[in-house]
PDB file of C-alpha atoms in Angstrom:
ATOM      1  CA  MET A 102       0.274   0.198   0.370  1.00  0.00           C
ATOM      2  CA  SER A 103       1.082   3.563  -1.027  1.00  0.00           C
ATOM      3  CA  SER A 104       2.693   6.021   1.830  1.00  0.00           C
ATOM      4  CA  GLN A 105       2.935   8.235  -0.307  1.00  0.00           C
ATOM      5  CA  PRO A 106       0.741  11.544   0.013  1.00  0.00           C
ATOM      6  CA  LYS A 107      -2.626  11.197  -2.682  1.00  0.00           C
ATOM      7  CA  VAL A 108      -4.323  13.820  -4.689  1.00  0.00           C
ATOM      8  CA  LEU A 109      -7.343  13.534  -7.152  1.00  0.00           C
ATOM      9  CA  LEU A 110      -7.789  15.830  -9.337  1.00  0.00           C
ATOM     10  CA  VAL A 111     -10.986  16.475 -11.356  1.00  0.00           C
ATOM     11  CA  VAL A 112     -11.318  18.346 -15.145  1.00  0.00           C
ATOM     12  CA  ASN A 113     -13.787  19.312 -16.457  1.00  0.00           C
ATOM     13  CA  PRO A 114     -13.070  18.589 -20.080  1.00  0.00           C
ATOM     14  CA  ILE A 115     -15.907  21.062 -21.228  1.00  0.00           C
ATOM     15  CA  SER A 116     -15.264  23.929 -19.170  1.00  0.00           C
ATOM     16  CA  GLY A 117     -13.335  27.901 -21.091  1.00  0.00           C
ATOM     17  CA  ASP A 118     -11.087  27.361 -23.691  1.00  0.00           C
ATOM     18  CA  VAL A 119      -7.958  26.318 -22.021  1.00  0.00           C
ATOM     19  CA  ASN A 120      -5.672  24.017 -23.181  1.00  0.00           C
ATOM     20  CA  LYS A 121      -6.610  21.035 -20.446  1.00  0.00           C
ATOM     21  CA  ASP A 122      -3.476  19.177 -22.487  1.00  0.00           C
ATOM     22  CA  VAL A 123      -1.483  21.435 -20.749  1.00  0.00           C
ATOM     23  CA  ILE A 124      -2.842  21.500 -17.506  1.00  0.00           C
ATOM     24  CA  PHE A 125      -2.558  17.601 -17.081  1.00  0.00           C
ATOM     25  CA  GLU A 126       1.198  18.052 -17.928  1.00  0.00           C
ATOM     26  CA  ARG A 127       1.847  20.612 -15.296  1.00  0.00           C
ATOM     27  CA  VAL A 128      -0.010  18.567 -12.586  1.00  0.00           C
ATOM     28  CA  ILE A 129       1.725  15.117 -13.628  1.00  0.00           C
ATOM     29  CA  GLU A 130       5.418  16.940 -13.078  1.00  0.00           C
ATOM     30  CA  LYS A 131       3.921  18.725 -10.213  1.00  0.00           C
ATOM     31  CA  SER A 132       2.828  15.641  -8.035  1.00  0.00           C
ATOM     32  CA  GLU A 133       6.108  13.677  -8.774  1.00  0.00           C
ATOM     33  CA  ALA A 134       8.173  16.427  -7.843  1.00  0.00           C
ATOM     34  CA  GLU A 135       6.130  16.648  -4.358  1.00  0.00           C
ATOM     35  CA  GLY A 136       6.359  12.963  -4.251  1.00  0.00           C
ATOM     36  CA  CYS A 137       2.405  13.042  -4.429  1.00  0.00           C
ATOM     37  CA  ASP A 138       0.402   9.607  -5.555  1.00  0.00           C
ATOM     38  CA  LEU A 139      -2.320  11.508  -8.241  1.00  0.00           C
ATOM     39  CA  ARG A 140      -5.071  10.439  -9.735  1.00  0.00           C
ATOM     40  CA  ILE A 141      -7.205  11.791 -11.813  1.00  0.00           C
ATOM     41  CA  TYR A 142     -11.129  12.069 -13.420  1.00  0.00           C
ATOM     42  CA  ASN A 143     -12.570  13.647 -15.882  1.00  0.00           C
ATOM     43  CA  THR A 144     -16.513  14.807 -15.162  1.00  0.00           C
ATOM     44  CA  THR A 145     -19.059  13.787 -17.269  1.00  0.00           C
ATOM     45  CA  GLY A 146     -22.338  15.335 -16.774  1.00  0.00           C
ATOM     46  CA  ASP A 147     -23.282  11.896 -15.346  1.00  0.00           C
ATOM     47  CA  ASP A 148     -23.722  11.978 -11.851  1.00  0.00           C
ATOM     48  CA  ASP A 149     -20.647  13.133 -11.106  1.00  0.00           C
ATOM     49  CA  GLN A 150     -20.898  14.562  -7.694  1.00  0.00           C
ATOM     50  CA  GLN A 151     -21.757  11.317  -6.755  1.00  0.00           C
ATOM     51  CA  THR A 152     -18.989   9.215  -8.152  1.00  0.00           C
ATOM     52  CA  ILE A 153     -16.219  12.328  -6.804  1.00  0.00           C
ATOM     53  CA  ARG A 154     -17.849  11.705  -3.383  1.00  0.00           C
ATOM     54  CA  GLU A 155     -16.538   8.188  -3.847  1.00  0.00           C
ATOM     55  CA  MET A 156     -13.734   8.879  -4.695  1.00  0.00           C
ATOM     56  CA  VAL A 157     -12.568  10.632  -2.200  1.00  0.00           C
ATOM     57  CA  GLU A 158     -14.206   8.259   0.703  1.00  0.00           C
ATOM     58  CA  ASN A 159     -12.482   5.455  -1.185  1.00  0.00           C
ATOM     59  CA  ILE A 160      -8.538   7.576  -2.604  1.00  0.00           C
ATOM     60  CA  ARG A 161      -8.640   9.159   0.736  1.00  0.00           C
ATOM     61  CA  PRO A 162      -6.555  12.158  -0.939  1.00  0.00           C
ATOM     62  CA  GLU A 163      -5.449  14.845   0.946  1.00  0.00           C
ATOM     63  CA  ARG A 164      -6.399  17.206  -1.979  1.00  0.00           C
ATOM     64  CA  VAL A 165      -8.454  17.698  -4.546  1.00  0.00           C
ATOM     65  CA  LEU A 166      -7.198  19.936  -7.468  1.00  0.00           C
ATOM     66  CA  VAL A 167     -10.363  21.209  -9.604  1.00  0.00           C
ATOM     67  CA  ALA A 168      -9.352  22.248 -13.175  1.00  0.00           C
ATOM     68  CA  GLY A 169     -13.113  24.335 -14.364  1.00  0.00           C
ATOM     69  CA  GLY A 170     -15.121  26.860 -14.149  1.00  0.00           C
ATOM     70  CA  ASP A 171     -17.151  27.819 -10.679  1.00  0.00           C
ATOM     71  CA  GLY A 172     -20.134  25.793 -11.213  1.00  0.00           C
ATOM     72  CA  THR A 173     -17.598  22.535 -11.129  1.00  0.00           C
ATOM     73  CA  ILE A 174     -15.232  24.129  -8.111  1.00  0.00           C
ATOM     74  CA  SER A 175     -18.849  24.077  -6.063  1.00  0.00           C
ATOM     75  CA  MET A 176     -20.143  20.090  -7.551  1.00  0.00           C
ATOM     76  CA  VAL A 177     -16.711  20.044  -6.051  1.00  0.00           C
ATOM     77  CA  ALA A 178     -17.272  21.185  -2.869  1.00  0.00           C
ATOM     78  CA  GLN A 179     -20.079  19.839  -2.110  1.00  0.00           C
ATOM     79  CA  ALA A 180     -18.396  16.639  -3.043  1.00  0.00           C
ATOM     80  CA  LEU A 181     -16.173  17.429  -0.362  1.00  0.00           C
ATOM     81  CA  HIS A 182     -18.487  18.716   2.524  1.00  0.00           C
ATOM     82  CA  GLY A 183     -17.579  16.967   5.554  1.00  0.00           C
ATOM     83  CA  THR A 184     -14.545  15.347   4.421  1.00  0.00           C
ATOM     84  CA  ASP A 185     -11.284  16.102   5.409  1.00  0.00           C
ATOM     85  CA  ALA A 186      -9.663  17.099   2.357  1.00  0.00           C
ATOM     86  CA  ILE A 187      -8.813  20.473   0.806  1.00  0.00           C
ATOM     87  CA  LEU A 188     -10.419  21.605  -2.371  1.00  0.00           C
ATOM     88  CA  CYS A 189      -7.882  23.115  -4.683  1.00  0.00           C
ATOM     89  CA  ILE A 190      -8.242  25.351  -7.780  1.00  0.00           C
ATOM     90  CA  ILE A 191      -6.951  25.202 -11.376  1.00  0.00           C
ATOM     91  CA  PRO A 192      -8.604  28.081 -13.193  1.00  0.00           C
ATOM     92  CA  ALA A 193      -9.904  26.579 -16.533  1.00  0.00           C
ATOM     93  CA  GLY A 194     -13.635  27.952 -17.137  1.00  0.00           C
ATOM     94  CA  SER A 195     -15.597  30.836 -19.058  1.00  0.00           C
ATOM     95  CA  ALA A 196     -16.359  32.089 -15.143  1.00  0.00           C
ATOM     96  CA  ASN A 197     -13.891  32.254 -12.177  1.00  0.00           C
ATOM     97  CA  GLY A 198     -15.115  34.052 -10.179  1.00  0.00           C
ATOM     98  CA  LEU A 199     -13.654  31.685  -7.360  1.00  0.00           C
ATOM     99  CA  SER A 200      -9.965  32.367  -8.219  1.00  0.00           C
ATOM    100  CA  VAL A 201     -10.644  35.302  -8.781  1.00  0.00           C
ATOM    101  CA  ASP A 202     -11.577  35.960  -5.017  1.00  0.00           C
ATOM    102  CA  PHE A 203      -8.471  33.984  -3.464  1.00  0.00           C
ATOM    103  CA  GLY A 204      -5.983  35.654  -6.193  1.00  0.00           C
ATOM    104  CA  LEU A 205      -5.535  33.401  -8.460  1.00  0.00           C
ATOM    105  CA  SER A 206      -4.675  35.180 -11.523  1.00  0.00           C
ATOM    106  CA  GLY A 207      -5.457  32.182 -14.154  1.00  0.00           C
ATOM    107  CA  SER A 208      -1.935  30.974 -14.056  1.00  0.00           C
ATOM    108  CA  ILE A 209      -1.223  27.222 -14.086  1.00  0.00           C
ATOM    109  CA  ASP A 210       2.108  27.607 -12.196  1.00  0.00           C
ATOM    110  CA  GLN A 211       0.853  29.754  -9.252  1.00  0.00           C
ATOM    111  CA  ALA A 212      -2.442  27.674  -8.938  1.00  0.00           C
ATOM    112  CA  LEU A 213      -0.455  24.141  -8.722  1.00  0.00           C
ATOM    113  CA  GLU A 214       2.197  26.562  -6.264  1.00  0.00           C
ATOM    114  CA  VAL A 215      -1.000  27.483  -4.134  1.00  0.00           C
ATOM    115  CA  ALA A 216      -2.179  24.369  -4.168  1.00  0.00           C
ATOM    116  CA  PHE A 217       0.939  22.679  -3.132  1.00  0.00           C
ATOM    117  CA  GLU A 218       2.328  25.069  -0.897  1.00  0.00           C
ATOM    118  CA  GLY A 219      -0.721  27.338   0.518  1.00  0.00           C
ATOM    119  CA  GLU A 220      -1.941  28.460   3.127  1.00  0.00           C
ATOM    120  CA  VAL A 221      -5.720  26.303   4.481  1.00  0.00           C
ATOM    121  CA  SER A 222      -8.797  28.528   4.971  1.00  0.00           C
ATOM    122  CA  ALA A 223     -12.909  26.847   5.675  1.00  0.00           C
ATOM    123  CA  ILE A 224     -14.744  28.797   3.567  1.00  0.00           C
ATOM    124  CA  ASP A 225     -18.574  29.210   4.208  1.00  0.00           C
ATOM    125  CA  ALA A 226     -20.865  28.397   1.547  1.00  0.00           C
ATOM    126  CA  VAL A 227     -25.146  29.157   1.150  1.00  0.00           C
ATOM    127  CA  SER A 228     -27.704  26.748   0.879  1.00  0.00           C
ATOM    128  CA  ILE A 229     -30.487  28.477  -1.673  1.00  0.00           C
ATOM    129  CA  ASN A 230     -33.595  26.863  -1.639  1.00  0.00           C
ATOM    130  CA  GLY A 231     -30.999  23.389  -0.991  1.00  0.00           C
ATOM    131  CA  GLU A 232     -28.858  24.709  -3.616  1.00  0.00           C
ATOM    132  CA  ILE A 233     -25.562  25.040  -2.564  1.00  0.00           C
ATOM    133  CA  SER A 234     -23.311  28.838  -3.622  1.00  0.00           C
ATOM    134  CA  LEU A 235     -19.756  29.176  -3.211  1.00  0.00           C
ATOM    135  CA  HIS A 236     -19.832  32.044  -4.635  1.00  0.00           C
ATOM    136  CA  LEU A 237     -22.644  34.104  -6.292  1.00  0.00           C
ATOM    137  CA  ALA A 238     -25.560  34.090  -7.344  1.00  0.00           C
ATOM    138  CA  ASP A 239     -28.830  36.404  -7.718  1.00  0.00           C
ATOM    139  CA  ILE A 240     -31.806  36.856 -10.113  1.00  0.00           C
ATOM    140  CA  GLY A 241     -32.298  39.590 -11.901  1.00  0.00           C
ATOM    141  CA  LEU A 242     -30.096  41.267 -15.010  1.00  0.00           C
ATOM    142  CA  ASN A 243     -26.673  39.343 -14.289  1.00  0.00           C
ATOM    143  CA  ALA A 244     -29.111  35.439 -14.432  1.00  0.00           C
ATOM    144  CA  LEU A 245     -30.603  36.881 -17.513  1.00  0.00           C
ATOM    145  CA  LEU A 246     -26.535  37.700 -19.095  1.00  0.00           C
ATOM    146  CA  VAL A 247     -25.907  33.813 -18.051  1.00  0.00           C
ATOM    147  CA  LYS A 248     -28.839  32.293 -19.590  1.00  0.00           C
ATOM    148  CA  ASN A 249     -28.110  34.147 -22.382  1.00  0.00           C
ATOM    149  CA  TYR A 250     -24.610  33.431 -22.729  1.00  0.00           C
ATOM    150  CA  GLU A 251     -25.400  29.303 -22.233  1.00  0.00           C
ATOM    151  CA  ASP A 252     -27.804  29.788 -25.340  1.00  0.00           C
ATOM    152  CA  SER A 253     -25.060  31.403 -27.435  1.00  0.00           C
ATOM    153  CA  ASP A 254     -22.337  29.877 -30.291  1.00  0.00           C
ATOM    154  CA  THR A 255     -20.211  32.656 -28.890  1.00  0.00           C
ATOM    155  CA  ARG A 256     -17.708  32.440 -26.602  1.00  0.00           C
ATOM    156  CA  GLY A 257     -15.385  33.907 -24.923  1.00  0.00           C
ATOM    157  CA  LYS A 258     -14.747  38.180 -24.138  1.00  0.00           C
ATOM    158  CA  LEU A 259     -16.337  39.046 -27.673  1.00  0.00           C
ATOM    159  CA  GLY A 260     -19.382  36.503 -26.894  1.00  0.00           C
ATOM    160  CA  TYR A 261     -19.786  38.386 -23.600  1.00  0.00           C
ATOM    161  CA  ALA A 262     -19.624  41.660 -24.746  1.00  0.00           C
ATOM    162  CA  ARG A 263     -22.490  40.386 -26.792  1.00  0.00           C
ATOM    163  CA  GLU A 264     -24.827  38.823 -25.131  1.00  0.00           C
ATOM    164  CA  MET A 265     -24.487  41.934 -22.235  1.00  0.00           C
ATOM    165  CA  LEU A 266     -26.312  44.244 -25.107  1.00  0.00           C
ATOM    166  CA  ARG A 267     -28.734  41.703 -25.488  1.00  0.00           C
ATOM    167  CA  THR A 268     -29.536  41.073 -21.711  1.00  0.00           C
ATOM    168  CA  LEU A 269     -30.199  44.939 -21.781  1.00  0.00           C
ATOM    169  CA  SER A 270     -32.255  45.684 -24.220  1.00  0.00           C
ATOM    170  CA  GLU A 271     -34.517  42.671 -23.124  1.00  0.00           C
ATOM    171  CA  HIS A 272     -34.136  42.990 -18.972  1.00  0.00           C
ATOM    172  CA  GLU A 273     -37.727  44.310 -16.986  1.00  0.00           C
ATOM    173  CA  ASN A 274     -36.831  45.506 -13.324  1.00  0.00           C
ATOM    174  CA  PHE A 275     -38.809  43.426 -10.925  1.00  0.00           C
ATOM    175  CA  ASP A 276     -40.654  43.703  -7.386  1.00  0.00           C
ATOM    176  CA  VAL A 277     -39.325  41.841  -5.002  1.00  0.00           C
ATOM    177  CA  ARG A 278     -39.760  41.464  -1.195  1.00  0.00           C
ATOM    178  CA  ILE A 279     -36.977  40.507   1.279  1.00  0.00           C
ATOM    179  CA  THR A 280     -36.832  39.175   4.868  1.00  0.00           C
ATOM    180  CA  ALA A 281     -34.075  39.418   6.492  1.00  0.00           C
ATOM    181  CA  GLY A 282     -34.289  39.324  10.266  1.00  0.00           C
ATOM    182  CA  ASP A 283     -36.241  41.969  11.827  1.00  0.00           C
ATOM    183  CA  GLU A 284     -36.172  44.151   8.276  1.00  0.00           C
ATOM    184  CA  VAL A 285     -38.130  43.801   5.437  1.00  0.00           C
ATOM    185  CA  LEU A 286     -37.377  45.520   1.948  1.00  0.00           C
ATOM    186  CA  GLU A 287     -40.343  45.791  -0.577  1.00  0.00           C
ATOM    187  CA  THR A 288     -38.462  47.281  -3.678  1.00  0.00           C
ATOM    188  CA  GLU A 289     -38.114  47.113  -7.175  1.00  0.00           C
ATOM    189  CA  ALA A 290     -34.894  45.661  -8.336  1.00  0.00           C
ATOM    190  CA  LEU A 291     -32.429  45.668 -11.421  1.00  0.00           C
ATOM    191  CA  ILE A 292     -31.088  42.570  -9.759  1.00  0.00           C
ATOM    192  CA  VAL A 293     -30.789  41.136  -5.961  1.00  0.00           C
ATOM    193  CA  ILE A 294     -27.305  39.350  -5.908  1.00  0.00           C
ATOM    194  CA  ILE A 295     -26.309  36.939  -2.851  1.00  0.00           C
ATOM    195  CA  ALA A 296     -22.482  37.026  -2.845  1.00  0.00           C
ATOM    196  CA  ASN A 297     -20.530  34.746  -0.622  1.00  0.00           C
ATOM    197  CA  ALA A 298     -17.698  35.969  -1.656  1.00  0.00           C
ATOM    198  CA  LYS A 299     -16.949  39.883  -3.840  1.00  0.00           C
ATOM    199  CA  LYS A 300     -16.371  39.574  -7.097  1.00  0.00           C
ATOM    200  CA  TYR A 301     -17.815  38.904 -10.357  1.00  0.00           C
ATOM    201  CA  GLY A 302     -15.383  37.072 -12.731  1.00  0.00           C
ATOM    202  CA  THR A 303     -15.238  39.301 -14.463  1.00  0.00           C
ATOM    203  CA  GLY A 304     -12.880  41.102 -12.010  1.00  0.00           C
ATOM    204  CA  VAL A 305     -15.642  43.755 -10.933  1.00  0.00           C
ATOM    205  CA  SER A 306     -15.777  44.002  -7.275  1.00  0.00           C
ATOM    206  CA  ILE A 307     -19.970  43.990  -6.204  1.00  0.00           C
ATOM    207  CA  ASN A 308     -19.516  42.877  -2.354  1.00  0.00           C
ATOM    208  CA  PRO A 309     -16.925  44.905  -1.292  1.00  0.00           C
ATOM    209  CA  ILE A 310     -17.765  44.233   2.135  1.00  0.00           C
ATOM    210  CA  GLY A 311     -17.643  40.727   1.222  1.00  0.00           C
ATOM    211  CA  ASP A 312     -15.099  37.803   3.478  1.00  0.00           C
ATOM    212  CA  MET A 313     -16.066  33.852   2.500  1.00  0.00           C
ATOM    213  CA  CYS A 314     -15.392  32.998   6.376  1.00  0.00           C
ATOM    214  CA  ASP A 315     -16.615  35.359   8.362  1.00  0.00           C
ATOM    215  CA  GLY A 316     -20.404  33.145   8.630  1.00  0.00           C
ATOM    216  CA  PHE A 317     -22.218  35.931   6.313  1.00  0.00           C
ATOM    217  CA  PHE A 318     -23.547  36.386   3.322  1.00  0.00           C
ATOM    218  CA  GLU A 319     -24.068  39.770   1.798  1.00  0.00           C
ATOM    219  CA  LEU A 320     -27.258  41.064  -0.208  1.00  0.00           C
ATOM    220  CA  VAL A 321     -26.621  43.445  -2.473  1.00  0.00           C
ATOM    221  CA  ILE A 322     -29.994  44.814  -4.069  1.00  0.00           C
ATOM    222  CA  ALA A 323     -29.615  47.076  -6.815  1.00  0.00           C
ATOM    223  CA  LYS A 324     -32.628  49.492  -7.651  1.00  0.00           C
ATOM    224  CA  LYS A 325     -31.057  50.728 -11.625  1.00  0.00           C
ATOM    225  CA  LEU A 326     -28.318  51.379 -13.542  1.00  0.00           C
ATOM    226  CA  ASP A 327     -26.213  53.948 -12.232  1.00  0.00           C
ATOM    227  CA  PHE A 328     -23.021  55.544 -13.027  1.00  0.00           C
ATOM    228  CA  ILE A 329     -21.833  56.454  -9.956  1.00  0.00           C
ATOM    229  CA  GLU A 330     -23.123  54.086  -7.438  1.00  0.00           C
ATOM    230  CA  THR A 331     -21.612  51.596 -10.309  1.00  0.00           C
ATOM    231  CA  ALA A 332     -17.802  53.693 -10.507  1.00  0.00           C
ATOM    232  CA  LYS A 333     -18.047  53.283  -5.992  1.00  0.00           C
ATOM    233  CA  ILE A 334     -18.401  49.568  -6.331  1.00  0.00           C
ATOM    234  CA  LEU A 335     -15.727  49.277  -8.536  1.00  0.00           C
ATOM    235  CA  ALA A 336     -13.472  51.755  -6.161  1.00  0.00           C
ATOM    236  CA  GLY A 337     -14.169  49.677  -3.092  1.00  0.00           C
ATOM    237  CA  SER A 338     -16.450  51.986  -1.548  1.00  0.00           C
ATOM    238  CA  THR A 339     -19.700  50.855   0.385  1.00  0.00           C
ATOM    239  CA  ASP A 340     -21.033  54.653   0.525  1.00  0.00           C
ATOM    240  CA  PHE A 341     -23.814  53.731  -1.662  1.00  0.00           C
ATOM    241  CA  ASN A 342     -27.416  56.450  -1.965  1.00  0.00           C
ATOM    242  CA  PRO A 343     -29.514  53.720  -0.788  1.00  0.00           C
ATOM    243  CA  GLU A 344     -32.427  55.058  -3.926  1.00  0.00           C
ATOM    244  CA  ILE A 345     -29.376  53.250  -5.967  1.00  0.00           C
ATOM    245  CA  MET A 346     -27.619  50.732  -4.498  1.00  0.00           C
ATOM    246  CA  LYS A 347     -28.130  48.768  -0.851  1.00  0.00           C
ATOM    247  CA  VAL A 348     -26.054  46.059   1.164  1.00  0.00           C
ATOM    248  CA  ILE A 349     -26.650  43.779   4.261  1.00  0.00           C
ATOM    249  CA  SER A 350     -25.211  41.193   5.580  1.00  0.00           C
ATOM    250  CA  VAL A 351     -27.107  37.883   6.972  1.00  0.00           C
ATOM    251  CA  GLU A 352     -27.145  34.657   7.516  1.00  0.00           C
ATOM    252  CA  LYS A 353     -30.383  34.148   6.145  1.00  0.00           C
ATOM    253  CA  ALA A 354     -32.360  35.670   4.075  1.00  0.00           C
ATOM    254  CA  LYS A 355     -35.887  35.052   1.565  1.00  0.00           C
ATOM    255  CA  ILE A 356     -36.338  36.440  -1.599  1.00  0.00           C
ATOM    256  CA  GLU A 357     -39.708  36.511  -2.970  1.00  0.00           C
ATOM    257  CA  CYS A 358     -40.571  38.107  -6.619  1.00  0.00           C
ATOM    258  CA  VAL A 359     -43.953  39.823  -5.807  1.00  0.00           C
ATOM    259  CA  GLN A 360     -45.324  39.801  -9.183  1.00  0.00           C
ATOM    260  CA  LYS A 361     -43.645  37.619 -11.241  1.00  0.00           C
ATOM    261  CA  ALA A 362     -40.250  35.059 -11.110  1.00  0.00           C
ATOM    262  CA  ALA A 363     -37.664  36.131 -12.346  1.00  0.00           C
ATOM    263  CA  HIS A 364     -34.375  34.835 -14.118  1.00  0.00           C
ATOM    264  CA  PHE A 365     -32.183  33.018 -11.361  1.00  0.00           C
ATOM    265  CA  GLN A 366     -28.014  31.119 -12.045  1.00  0.00           C
ATOM    266  CA  ILE A 367     -26.343  30.221  -8.806  1.00  0.00           C
ATOM    267  CA  ASP A 368     -22.370  30.222  -9.289  1.00  0.00           C
ATOM    268  CA  GLY A 369     -22.337  30.557 -13.426  1.00  0.00           C
ATOM    269  CA  GLU A 370     -24.782  28.499 -13.290  1.00  0.00           C
ATOM    270  CA  TYR A 371     -28.452  29.486 -15.506  1.00  0.00           C
ATOM    271  CA  LYS A 372     -31.587  27.307 -12.557  1.00  0.00           C
ATOM    272  CA  GLY A 373     -34.612  29.320 -14.421  1.00  0.00           C
ATOM    273  CA  LEU A 374     -37.138  31.332 -13.009  1.00  0.00           C
ATOM    274  CA  VAL A 375     -38.352  32.140  -9.576  1.00  0.00           C
ATOM    275  CA  GLU A 376     -40.564  33.550  -7.694  1.00  0.00           C
ATOM    276  CA  GLU A 377     -38.915  32.488  -4.103  1.00  0.00           C
ATOM    277  CA  LEU A 378     -35.925  31.944  -2.496  1.00  0.00           C
ATOM    278  CA  GLU A 379     -34.654  30.910   0.969  1.00  0.00           C
ATOM    279  CA  ALA A 380     -30.983  31.398   1.618  1.00  0.00           C
ATOM    280  CA  VAL A 381     -28.754  30.293   4.655  1.00  0.00           C
ATOM    281  CA  ILE A 382     -25.549  30.771   5.497  1.00  0.00           C
ATOM    282  CA  LEU A 383     -23.559  27.619   6.010  1.00  0.00           C
ATOM    283  CA  LYS A 384     -20.478  28.052   8.418  1.00  0.00           C
ATOM    284  CA  GLU A 385     -17.132  26.764   7.172  1.00  0.00           C
ATOM    285  CA  TYR A 386     -18.602  23.846   4.959  1.00  0.00           C
ATOM    286  CA  VAL A 387     -15.297  23.276   3.285  1.00  0.00           C
ATOM    287  CA  LYS A 388     -11.315  23.498   3.085  1.00  0.00           C
ATOM    288  CA  VAL A 389      -9.012  25.225   0.328  1.00  0.00           C
ATOM    289  CA  ALA A 390      -5.835  26.156  -0.398  1.00  0.00           C
ATOM    290  CA  ILE A 391      -5.122  29.802  -0.744  1.00  0.00           C
ATOM    291  CA  PRO A 392      -2.972  31.939  -1.191  1.00  0.00           C
ATOM    292  CA  VAL A 393      -0.098  32.602   1.396  1.00  0.00           C
ATOM    293  CA  GLY A 394      -1.225  35.710   3.585  1.00  0.00           C
ATOM    294  CA  LEU A 395      -4.416  36.466   1.881  1.00  0.00           C
ATOM    295  CA  ARG A 396      -6.396  36.039   4.548  1.00  0.00           C
ATOM    296  CA  GLU A 397      -4.400  39.031   6.657  1.00  0.00           C
ATOM    297  CA  GLU A 398      -5.634  41.373   3.788  1.00  0.00           C
ATOM    298  CA  VAL A 399      -9.450  40.507   4.195  1.00  0.00           C
TER     299      VAL A 399
END
């Protein structure tokens, strides 16, 4: 029986436009250099979460490296929940919001350095109608953008920009009622974001006070498009005009679409139209490898 530390690499072969052969080569090289016993699993879209869970229980890897986008990472995190395995992110998707929040630049070498030599932190998740979000979920404008992007034939930044223009022309505001503790907010909204993290995969900081380890998530309610408030977000300010933008830190919340259903997405995956959401924080949900010193910067 091998006494080498075991590592599992999970790859989504159809995510993003990153050359997966390069990832395989670099992970194999790094694992050999670290004296690790490497196993590899390619996702198929068929019971991947259960398969990965069984592999983790049987192999008992110390680290599970995930090459994919936010949806793949979230799926693997759910498979690792309740185990001691450390989730290690290799950005390789169309949306890499989690890697942006963890200070990963997209470099395979940097991601592998963090995976094998970084610090370990237990991060929270948010349960939304029973589904898990590690990063950002929302209803409204961005969810429609995710849907349009998924339905389009064009990928990359050009495709994203094209679908953004289309989405802005299609989207309509919606009426929402938000109950968080003793506070009830009723408003018309452009978007309501359930934010465990700070940034979208584009690098835009939508939740300046976000911290995936603090036991809270934020509700970011944007009532309309506004250049000044958007500039404040990009600058990291939290001094918002309450008539346009509101941010609430909560442990649980109920979100109701009053007159019509709204588009909904979790971690970059479109989930359909919803009328009501129940969100609750799940503290210290999974262990993640992060760059050294990152927690001190938060």
